[in-house]
Amino acid sequence: MEERSLNFLEEIIENHLAEGKYKNIHTRFPPEPNGYLHIGHAASICLNFGLAIKYKGQCNLRFDDTNPVTEETEYVESIMNDVKWLGFNWDELHYTSDYFEELYGFAVKLIEKGFAYVDDSTAEEMAAQKGDINRTGVNSIYRSRSIDENLQLFAEMREGKYPDGAKVLRAKIDMEHPNLLMRDPIIYRIKHAHHHRTGDKWCVYPMYDFAHGQSDSIENITHSICTLEFIHHRPLYDWFIEKLEIFPSHQYEFARRNLTYTVMSKRKLLQLVNEKHVDGWDDPRMPTISGLRRRGYTPESIRNFADTIGIAKRENITDVGLLEFCVRDHLNKIADRRMAVLDPVKLIITNYPEGQTEDLIAENNPENENGGTRSVPFSREIWIEREDFMEDAPKKFFRLGPGLTVRLKYAYIVTCNDFKKDEHGNITEIYCSYIPESKSGSDTSGLKVKGTIHWVSVPHAKTAEVRLYDRLFKVENPASEEGDFKDYINPDSLTILPKAYIEPALTETNPLDKFQFLRLGYFTTDKNSTSGHLIFNKTVGLKDSWAKEVKKEG
RNA sequence: AGUUCCAUGGUGUAAUGGUAGCACAACAGUUUUUGGUUCUGUUUGUCUAGGUUCGAAUCCUGGUGGAACUACCA
């Protein structure tokens, strides 16, 4: 077992443990239930849960549900499902909404200590008072209200005496602070909205800054890990904890993970879903965890990816090729091999007896000696991949063409003698002769051939719908391009093949089963696949050094 | 412009004052009844200028470049 170096958070934690600052650590994963989790969240989940596991601490799942207008139960369920699927178990399950009464009490305490006031200013007035990066802010005329008056007004806000936007509760900090967040931030606002858990009990809701850190504190979170954009919130985070005199959780920030050829913000992903650019949150082209799952990714491959990219504080955009490497690496070990022909052309073995069939033995996975075998039917007529034949083959083309010889995987060596074309010049039939002594497993022909191709027996072939996916965007970083990110959507990201030929063994499958279609790539059975209408999603192609060769020549 | 953060091959990440390493990608070869897998090798990097030091990717100073912050979102 190789000793891996520590990332900066592990270093901090090990120091804390060594100093005795904490006896054990407690982290949390705090999603807002307003969308589905994506691969960036997966990295955060692996980080928070992984740290708890590594240092024998705890990790909570907490729904940060303080904005009733964007949050829904559907999202809560999908998030719990995704976390579990990734392989993690939370120690405690919480909702910020469970703390609403306590948070309200914290706000009252702040008012009583003279650290908060009710402000009647409009949003526009407050924005104007706030100043900006270059100008300091000015105090609101409501800033000097008495404690009693503030207490009274805040109680009335809770009672529902005022409409949305009429009043807010603000922390009284410093309108000249260089950090805009410290210029008397709003901590409670009025929203007469139905909450997915508390219903209509509340019409005032705490803001993120007055909920997150307090919830961390209530749960005795020792290391509250978030992304870099919250770094400016840390002084506020600390200020509230100090003024409230509650358990001092601390916030640590790391750089969010980005991936090439996709977008990674819930807002943008929601747009793709709402505007039907994709078929829902779990569309296999989406970088969501549910999308990756439907695409055929395994939890192991995602965890390994998270581990490989590591964490740091610098801006980054990871090549999606690394994610693909991780899933190939895992699927190569666990996926059974099957044969499927996606773009078929008929091959007839002229010297093979008509009407004869043979059951050939095929190993399920050469990487797994206990993987077993299956039977594959063979006959005089087979489907092969159109790509595997060239009328004028270049020297290094180790497939079929006039006079060329290949092995049919698990079967015989065949040589092409002739072929037929239609009026458009498309190959319609290929004629070969086979060598009876070359049968796989009992080959006495003594022949060595360079190429081996896959095939499906025509009379035995079953059919399936196969969906091929390409990257969702045409550019590496759509979010950083000029204009609307949706202008960069790849119009060819989905190709549906309604009728591919598959070997009979492939009909015995359930959603999420993983296969390697020999020489083509990894495929998984779609959630909507039935025995009457099989559907396979392409997870990722195999490495294709021939395609690379062709590209170089071209 | 103010504040804060960041800067190591094409990408991601190590080296915590002492040989710049690992993974992906790329390239060459090996093995192979998958042009897959395996295995071997190669190319490519410390933003810049000073300073401290026997010695600096690391510490200090200046510069340059990038990012974040100006929602009754989180």
XYZ file of C-alpha atoms (C1' of nucleotides) in Angstrom:
628
model
C 0.000 0.000 0.000
C 1.547 3.205 -1.166
C 1.509 6.189 1.154
C -0.189 9.086 -0.564
C 0.642 12.660 0.201
C -1.921 14.715 2.071
C -4.077 17.399 0.560
C -4.242 20.728 2.370
C -7.396 19.806 4.304
C -5.964 16.523 5.484
C -2.938 18.433 6.691
C -5.096 20.864 8.632
C -7.094 18.020 10.154
C -4.031 16.010 11.087
C -2.595 19.067 12.787
C -5.822 19.658 14.680
C -5.916 16.052 15.792
C -2.248 16.106 16.779
C -2.648 19.358 18.729
C -5.694 17.943 20.447
C -7.881 20.767 19.173
C -10.453 18.117 18.328
C -10.702 14.546 19.504
C -12.652 13.641 16.417
C -13.780 15.480 13.380
C -17.271 16.094 12.090
C -17.983 17.188 8.526
C -21.160 17.618 6.549
C -22.395 17.685 2.992
C -24.921 20.554 2.763
C -26.788 20.627 -0.572
C -29.700 22.912 -1.279
C -32.543 20.763 -2.641
C -33.094 22.911 -5.710
C -31.569 20.670 -8.355
C -29.848 17.382 -8.988
C -26.321 16.679 -7.846
C -23.530 16.767 -10.435
C -20.010 15.423 -10.719
C -18.670 18.473 -8.880
C -20.901 17.633 -5.939
C -19.651 14.075 -6.187
C -16.142 15.364 -5.560
C -17.399 17.282 -2.532
C -19.282 14.241 -1.251
C -16.193 12.076 -1.620
C -14.187 14.752 0.170
C -16.505 15.264 3.145
C -17.494 11.655 3.651
C -14.005 10.479 2.774
C -12.424 12.691 5.427
C -14.842 11.410 8.053
C -14.031 7.817 7.122
C -10.291 8.385 6.972
C -10.127 10.080 10.360
C -12.847 7.980 11.985
C -15.158 10.944 12.439
C -18.693 11.653 11.335
C -20.272 13.216 8.305
C -23.840 14.511 8.163
C -26.109 15.044 5.229
C -27.871 18.345 5.704
C -30.367 19.919 3.354
C -29.845 23.637 3.284
C -33.488 24.421 2.676
C -33.942 28.064 3.584
C -35.447 29.264 0.308
C -38.893 27.679 -0.104
C -39.518 29.030 -3.580
C -36.781 26.994 -5.293
C -36.742 23.844 -3.211
C -38.663 20.633 -3.732
C -39.047 17.197 -2.237
C -38.133 15.605 -5.562
C -34.668 17.072 -5.204
C -34.351 15.888 -1.612
C -35.048 12.348 -2.710
C -32.717 12.433 -5.673
C -29.909 13.776 -3.514
C -30.277 11.088 -0.870
C -30.423 8.489 -3.604
C -27.273 9.801 -5.288
C -25.262 9.983 -2.071
C -26.194 6.401 -1.201
C -25.484 5.207 -4.721
C -22.024 6.720 -4.529
C -21.489 4.452 -1.559
C -21.717 6.782 1.412
C -23.832 6.642 4.565
C -24.479 9.772 6.545
C -24.177 9.669 10.310
C -27.016 12.129 10.825
C -29.657 13.430 8.451
C -30.685 17.034 9.009
C -32.604 19.858 7.434
C -31.853 23.470 8.140
C -35.622 23.875 8.289
C -35.569 21.729 11.437
C -33.630 24.556 13.053
C -35.990 27.384 12.081
C -37.200 27.913 15.644
C -33.672 27.876 16.988
C -32.432 30.183 14.247
C -35.263 32.575 15.006
C -34.125 32.529 18.611
C -30.573 33.344 17.503
C -31.910 36.341 15.604
C -33.787 37.553 18.664
C -30.610 37.154 20.699
C -28.715 39.258 18.176
C -31.346 41.993 18.408
C -31.215 41.895 22.182
C -27.462 42.351 22.076
C -27.859 45.312 19.763
C -26.354 43.485 16.790
C -29.379 43.442 14.512
C -32.162 45.751 13.403
C -35.288 45.773 11.308
C -34.995 47.788 8.124
C -37.968 49.063 6.089
C -35.860 50.179 3.140
C -36.693 48.819 -0.285
C -34.267 46.540 -2.064
C -33.253 49.431 -4.328
C -32.637 51.759 -1.402
C -30.551 49.154 0.332
C -28.517 48.497 -2.775
C -27.852 52.201 -3.127
C -26.850 52.488 0.542
C -24.578 49.524 0.262
C -22.063 51.263 -1.977
C -19.823 49.096 -4.085
C -16.270 47.927 -4.474
C -14.955 51.477 -4.663
C -17.456 53.338 -2.510
C -18.199 52.738 1.131
C -21.800 52.359 2.162
C -23.969 54.626 4.260
C -26.162 53.773 7.214
C -29.826 53.094 6.780
C -32.134 55.556 8.519
C -33.620 52.562 10.352
C -30.292 51.505 11.788
C -30.805 53.313 15.077
C -34.120 51.768 16.036
C -34.334 50.762 19.671
C -33.918 47.180 20.740
C -37.496 47.046 21.926
C -38.825 48.391 18.674
C -36.722 45.889 16.716
C -37.959 43.053 18.884
C -41.525 44.158 18.364
C -41.174 44.550 14.592
C -39.339 41.251 14.135
C -42.097 39.464 16.066
C -44.666 41.113 13.820
C -42.714 40.016 10.754
C -42.988 36.453 11.964
C -46.689 36.864 12.677
C -47.294 37.739 9.067
C -48.234 41.338 9.613
C -46.169 42.519 6.648
C -46.060 41.599 2.975
C -43.019 40.182 1.205
C -40.234 42.696 0.951
C -41.717 45.192 3.396
C -39.102 44.663 6.036
C -35.905 42.702 6.625
C -33.763 41.949 9.619
C -30.169 43.056 9.203
C -27.019 42.450 11.165
C -25.526 45.678 12.481
C -21.877 45.447 11.535
C -20.139 48.144 9.514
C -21.359 49.921 6.393
C -17.817 50.994 5.594
C -16.318 47.534 5.738
C -14.197 46.696 2.672
C -15.948 43.332 2.513
C -19.370 44.034 1.028
C -20.832 41.098 2.908
C -20.052 42.800 6.209
C -22.048 45.917 5.297
C -25.077 45.100 7.452
C -26.117 41.927 5.615
C -29.742 40.832 5.565
C -30.297 37.864 7.830
C -34.080 37.388 7.646
C -36.537 38.180 4.898
C -40.308 37.898 4.582
C -41.530 35.243 2.159
C -45.139 34.173 2.291
C -44.271 30.935 0.561
C -45.064 27.283 1.120
C -42.040 25.354 2.330
C -41.603 21.752 1.236
C -41.213 20.629 4.834
C -42.553 23.303 7.189
C -45.542 24.102 5.034
C -47.069 27.467 5.896
C -45.748 27.633 9.425
C -43.231 30.334 8.593
C -43.341 33.517 6.574
C -39.861 34.678 7.560
C -36.852 32.692 6.418
C -33.182 33.068 7.365
C -30.623 33.901 4.695
C -27.775 31.527 3.868
C -25.294 33.420 6.020
C -27.554 33.251 9.035
C -28.394 29.603 8.588
C -25.394 27.724 7.348
C -22.830 28.503 10.001
C -25.441 28.291 12.755
C -26.525 24.873 11.533
C -22.885 23.795 11.456
C -22.585 24.984 15.026
C -25.759 23.246 16.188
C -24.414 19.980 14.743
C -20.936 20.526 16.213
C -19.358 20.448 12.788
C -15.624 20.882 13.239
C -14.621 21.332 9.610
C -17.155 23.065 7.423
C -15.822 22.606 3.913
C -17.166 24.648 1.038
C -16.094 26.032 -2.292
C -13.908 29.048 -2.879
C -16.682 31.494 -3.714
C -17.692 31.437 -0.056
C -14.336 32.646 1.109
C -15.668 36.196 1.471
C -18.388 34.868 3.731
C -15.956 33.509 6.277
C -15.596 36.751 8.287
C -19.383 36.865 8.533
C -19.509 33.177 9.408
C -17.099 33.843 12.261
C -18.812 37.070 13.318
C -22.184 35.420 13.898
C -20.663 32.550 15.835
C -18.725 34.971 17.993
C -21.692 37.246 18.714
C -24.003 34.318 19.344
C -21.393 32.591 21.520
C -22.121 29.198 20.052
C -19.939 26.207 19.112
C -17.131 27.534 16.941
C -17.321 25.623 13.693
C -14.767 26.740 11.142
C -15.071 27.119 7.420
C -12.452 25.919 4.917
C -12.611 26.516 1.214
C -11.401 24.557 -1.794
C -11.699 25.177 -5.528
C -14.754 23.696 -7.187
C -14.044 21.072 -9.803
C -14.778 21.850 -13.419
C -14.889 19.465 -16.350
C -14.225 20.140 -20.006
C -17.075 20.127 -22.536
C -19.824 20.596 -19.982
C -21.319 23.119 -17.605
C -21.358 22.693 -13.882
C -23.848 25.047 -12.361
C -27.262 23.991 -11.202
C -28.754 27.088 -12.766
C -27.419 26.182 -16.216
C -28.263 22.508 -15.839
C -31.802 23.466 -14.854
C -32.051 25.528 -18.030
C -30.961 22.586 -20.152
C -33.686 20.508 -18.536
C -36.463 23.112 -18.643
C -35.757 24.117 -22.206
C -35.608 20.475 -23.288
C -32.086 20.543 -24.621
C -31.753 17.251 -22.791
C -34.203 14.602 -21.710
C -34.369 15.386 -17.992
C -31.845 15.605 -15.176
C -30.744 12.035 -15.744
C -30.148 12.383 -19.466
C -26.966 10.392 -20.085
C -25.306 13.479 -21.544
C -25.740 15.419 -18.314
C -22.841 15.701 -15.841
C -25.312 14.922 -13.075
C -24.729 11.889 -10.920
C -28.044 10.486 -12.111
C -27.027 11.168 -15.713
C -23.683 9.464 -15.269
C -25.424 6.529 -13.627
C -27.811 6.184 -16.557
C -24.848 6.549 -18.886
C -23.268 3.497 -17.271
C -20.736 5.000 -14.894
C -20.056 3.057 -11.716
C -19.768 4.562 -8.221
C -16.267 3.095 -8.025
C -15.170 4.929 -11.152
C -16.536 8.234 -9.902
C -14.924 7.807 -6.496
C -11.666 6.936 -8.165
C -11.967 10.006 -10.365
C -12.564 12.233 -7.351
C -9.559 10.714 -5.696
C -7.382 11.183 -8.748
C -8.163 14.846 -9.363
C -7.547 15.653 -5.724
C -8.413 18.965 -4.155
C -6.653 22.304 -4.040
C -7.384 25.996 -4.039
C -6.511 26.909 -7.581
C -8.842 27.331 -10.513
C -9.011 24.192 -12.580
C -10.725 22.462 -15.434
C -10.154 18.756 -15.604
C -10.056 16.995 -18.945
C -13.199 14.873 -19.239
C -10.857 12.261 -20.730
C -9.691 11.499 -17.214
C -13.247 10.686 -16.130
C -13.550 8.467 -19.175
C -10.297 6.761 -18.343
C -11.589 6.019 -14.837
C -14.777 4.399 -16.077
C -12.979 2.362 -18.759
C -10.491 1.223 -16.193
C -13.243 -0.128 -13.933
C -15.552 -1.451 -16.639
C -12.684 -3.330 -18.285
C -12.448 -5.410 -15.126
C -16.131 -6.008 -14.465
C -18.067 -5.794 -17.737
C -18.921 -8.987 -19.573
C -18.059 -9.023 -23.258
C -20.814 -9.384 -25.806
C -21.029 -8.959 -29.563
C -23.210 -6.378 -31.248
C -23.132 -4.965 -34.758
C -24.243 -1.364 -34.935
C -23.860 -0.634 -38.644
C -24.411 -4.003 -40.298
C -23.442 -5.463 -43.642
C -24.040 -9.107 -44.515
C -21.200 -11.561 -44.879
C -21.840 -14.949 -46.469
C -19.461 -17.850 -45.950
C -19.802 -19.578 -49.282
C -18.187 -22.877 -48.290
C -20.061 -23.239 -44.993
C -22.984 -25.683 -45.274
C -26.363 -24.057 -45.684
C -28.660 -24.587 -42.733
C -25.813 -25.587 -40.406
C -25.341 -23.816 -37.087
C -22.773 -24.234 -34.359
C -22.712 -23.128 -30.747
C -19.354 -21.570 -30.042
C -17.824 -21.058 -26.643
C -17.018 -17.464 -25.771
C -15.326 -16.230 -22.632
C -17.245 -13.516 -20.837
C -14.295 -11.478 -19.683
C -10.629 -12.139 -20.413
C -9.740 -9.938 -17.421
C -11.625 -12.199 -15.046
C -10.654 -15.845 -14.966
C -13.815 -16.684 -13.026
C -15.972 -14.829 -15.500
C -17.218 -17.984 -17.161
C -18.281 -18.528 -20.738
C -21.384 -18.321 -22.839
C -22.578 -19.928 -26.015
C -22.712 -17.911 -29.235
C -24.534 -19.267 -32.291
C -22.717 -19.272 -35.625
C -23.994 -19.855 -39.127
C -23.370 -19.345 -42.839
C -24.592 -15.770 -42.859
C -23.404 -13.217 -40.363
C -23.636 -9.476 -39.812
C -20.374 -7.629 -39.549
C -19.594 -3.961 -39.006
C -19.617 -1.946 -42.226
C -16.443 -0.271 -40.989
C -14.644 -3.570 -41.004
C -14.652 -3.820 -44.794
C -12.860 -1.669 -47.331
C -12.885 -2.121 -51.060
C -9.484 -0.479 -51.391
C -7.821 -1.200 -48.115
C -4.570 0.514 -47.163
C -1.645 -1.656 -46.099
C -2.187 -1.347 -42.388
C -5.917 -2.143 -42.553
C -6.097 -5.459 -40.686
C -9.717 -6.164 -41.510
C -11.661 -7.347 -44.525
C -11.327 -6.390 -48.153
C -10.865 -8.283 -51.393
C -8.290 -10.994 -50.701
C -7.883 -10.085 -47.037
C -8.090 -12.592 -44.203
C -9.370 -12.087 -40.665
C -10.481 -14.173 -37.749
C -14.090 -14.048 -36.719
C -13.882 -13.735 -32.950
C -14.499 -17.056 -31.153
C -14.974 -18.702 -34.608
C -13.087 -19.280 -37.834
C -10.590 -17.586 -40.064
C -12.211 -16.297 -43.258
C -10.890 -14.817 -46.477
C -12.828 -12.404 -48.610
C -13.288 -13.550 -52.222
C -15.928 -11.212 -53.524
C -18.527 -8.606 -52.669
C -21.615 -6.966 -54.122
C -22.551 -3.296 -54.412
C -25.804 -1.512 -55.099
C -26.304 1.282 -57.615
C -25.150 3.887 -55.072
C -21.868 2.100 -54.571
C -22.791 0.791 -51.108
C -21.518 -2.635 -50.218
C -24.491 -4.964 -49.837
C -22.934 -8.392 -49.418
C -19.492 -9.779 -48.759
C -18.495 -13.298 -49.782
C -15.880 -15.232 -47.866
C -14.579 -18.743 -47.564
C -13.662 -20.157 -44.187
C -10.977 -22.564 -43.041
C -12.644 -25.441 -41.159
C -9.431 -26.313 -39.220
C -9.156 -22.792 -37.801
C -11.948 -23.050 -35.255
C -11.180 -21.171 -32.044
C -9.919 -23.471 -29.329
C -9.002 -26.248 -31.769
C -7.126 -24.389 -34.465
C -4.810 -26.687 -36.396
C -4.523 -24.449 -39.434
C -1.235 -22.967 -38.357
C -2.328 -19.625 -39.754
C -1.633 -16.331 -38.059
C -3.896 -13.444 -38.880
C -3.477 -9.823 -37.910
C -7.088 -8.892 -37.463
C -10.037 -10.232 -35.508
C -13.519 -8.860 -36.001
C -16.830 -9.243 -34.210
C -20.050 -10.492 -35.787
C -23.603 -11.657 -35.133
C -25.222 -14.640 -36.842
C -28.007 -13.456 -39.139
C -30.652 -16.099 -38.339
C -29.948 -15.849 -34.606
C -29.591 -12.079 -34.335
C -31.818 -10.138 -31.974
C -32.304 -6.421 -32.278
C -31.952 -3.519 -29.888
C -32.021 0.250 -29.872
C -28.603 1.677 -29.226
C -27.994 5.261 -28.164
C -24.640 6.821 -28.823
C -23.536 9.924 -26.972
C -21.018 12.590 -27.724
C -20.011 15.600 -25.618
C -22.892 17.947 -24.863
C -20.919 21.044 -25.877
C -18.668 21.839 -28.782
C -16.208 23.874 -26.761
C -14.049 23.014 -23.759
C -15.489 25.637 -21.466
C -18.926 26.820 -22.588
C -19.340 28.980 -19.490
C -16.339 31.119 -20.419
C -17.335 31.679 -24.057
C -18.904 34.837 -25.431
C -22.672 34.973 -25.332
C -25.117 32.328 -24.241
C -23.608 29.024 -23.209
C -26.459 27.270 -24.999
C -25.130 28.522 -28.333
C -22.345 25.994 -27.913
C -24.488 22.920 -27.499
C -23.298 20.088 -29.726
C -26.200 19.285 -32.075
C -24.825 15.771 -32.587
C -24.558 14.791 -28.949
C -27.135 12.024 -29.355
C -27.369 9.422 -32.121
C -30.093 6.823 -31.944
C -29.624 3.549 -33.797
C -33.109 2.036 -33.813
C -32.050 -1.413 -34.952
C -28.672 -2.806 -34.060
C -28.020 -6.546 -34.161
C -27.042 -8.238 -30.937
C -26.080 -11.746 -29.960
C -28.842 -13.717 -28.205
C -27.109 -13.676 -24.793
C -27.587 -9.938 -24.686
C -31.340 -10.258 -24.384
C -30.981 -11.399 -20.801
C -30.383 -8.044 -19.224
C -31.756 -5.614 -16.693
C -31.403 -1.838 -16.449
C -27.915 -0.679 -15.454
C -26.211 -3.955 -16.470
C -22.770 -3.225 -17.891
C -21.298 -4.784 -21.020
C -18.409 -4.331 -23.315
C -19.618 -4.613 -26.877
C -16.544 -6.183 -28.339
C -14.274 -3.711 -30.136
C -16.878 -0.951 -29.780
C -17.045 0.246 -26.218
C -18.897 -0.061 -22.956
C -22.665 -0.048 -22.923
C -25.309 -0.170 -20.237
C -28.928 -1.175 -20.341
C -31.202 1.867 -20.167
C -33.756 2.272 -17.410
C -36.552 2.102 -20.011
C -35.262 -1.073 -21.628
C -37.701 -3.998 -21.671
C -37.389 -7.538 -22.984
C -39.645 -6.523 -25.860
C -37.685 -3.364 -26.637
C -34.094 -3.470 -25.554
C -32.233 -0.173 -25.192
C -28.515 0.194 -24.632
C -26.663 3.405 -23.822
C -23.059 3.820 -24.835
C -21.033 4.719 -21.767
C -17.709 5.326 -23.474
C -15.833 3.938 -26.445
C -12.775 1.764 -26.254
C -9.466 3.447 -26.939
C -9.232 3.425 -30.699
C -5.686 3.585 -31.995
C -6.804 2.730 -35.517
C -9.037 5.823 -35.599
C -6.044 7.808 -34.452
C -3.936 6.292 -37.214
C -6.551 7.159 -39.828
C -6.739 10.690 -38.512
C -2.990 11.075 -38.776
C -2.988 9.880 -42.396
C -5.935 12.150 -43.232
C -10.204 50.945 -8.461
C -10.817 48.357 -3.149
C -10.651 43.641 -0.605
C -9.638 38.495 -0.683
C -7.646 34.177 -2.963
C -4.530 31.716 -6.483
C 0.019 30.746 -9.846
C 4.477 23.588 -10.927
C 4.549 19.894 -18.260
C -1.271 20.077 -22.722
C -4.685 18.686 -18.081
C -5.082 17.464 -12.810
C -2.067 16.987 -8.576
C 2.674 16.070 -5.280
C 7.451 17.636 -3.423
C 6.231 21.313 3.761
C 14.552 24.761 2.756
C 18.038 19.336 0.247
C 17.623 14.535 -6.635
C 10.920 18.536 -9.441
C 7.514 13.072 -8.791
C 2.624 10.645 -9.940
C -1.887 10.086 -13.021
C -4.276 11.341 -17.633
C -3.043 12.902 -22.554
C 0.750 12.476 -26.509
C 4.655 9.530 -28.846
C 7.591 4.805 -29.629
C 7.853 -0.261 -28.668
C 5.953 -5.154 -26.242
C 2.022 -8.665 -25.539
C -2.687 -10.007 -27.471
C -8.071 -14.565 -31.201
C -10.841 -7.109 -28.957
C -6.307 -1.955 -33.460
C -9.127 -3.226 -26.120
C -6.175 -4.871 -21.878
C -0.947 -5.732 -20.137
C 4.099 -4.291 -19.899
C 8.428 -1.015 -21.203
C 10.376 3.452 -22.661
C 10.258 8.767 -24.446
C 8.793 14.048 -24.828
C 6.930 18.195 -22.103
C 6.897 22.087 -16.211
C 8.320 25.547 -11.116
C 4.730 33.225 -14.196
C 8.700 37.169 -13.615
C 12.644 40.257 -11.201
C 15.255 40.825 -6.965
C 16.514 39.220 -1.825
C 17.649 35.599 2.402
C 20.506 30.857 2.368
C 25.900 26.390 1.503
C 21.249 25.276 -0.945
C 14.643 28.133 -2.860
C 9.000 25.347 -6.461
C 9.040 26.107 -1.104
C 10.761 31.829 2.912
C 10.706 37.624 1.983
C 9.780 41.992 -1.411
C 8.178 44.091 -6.010
C 5.960 43.100 -10.635
C 2.801 40.234 -14.021
C -1.317 37.116 -14.884
C -5.949 34.764 -13.388
C -10.266 34.248 -10.156
C -13.946 35.755 -6.557
C -16.936 39.656 -4.070
C -21.194 44.848 -5.291
C -28.964 38.837 -4.937
C -34.630 40.015 0.262
C -30.083 32.890 -3.996
C -27.147 29.158 -1.828
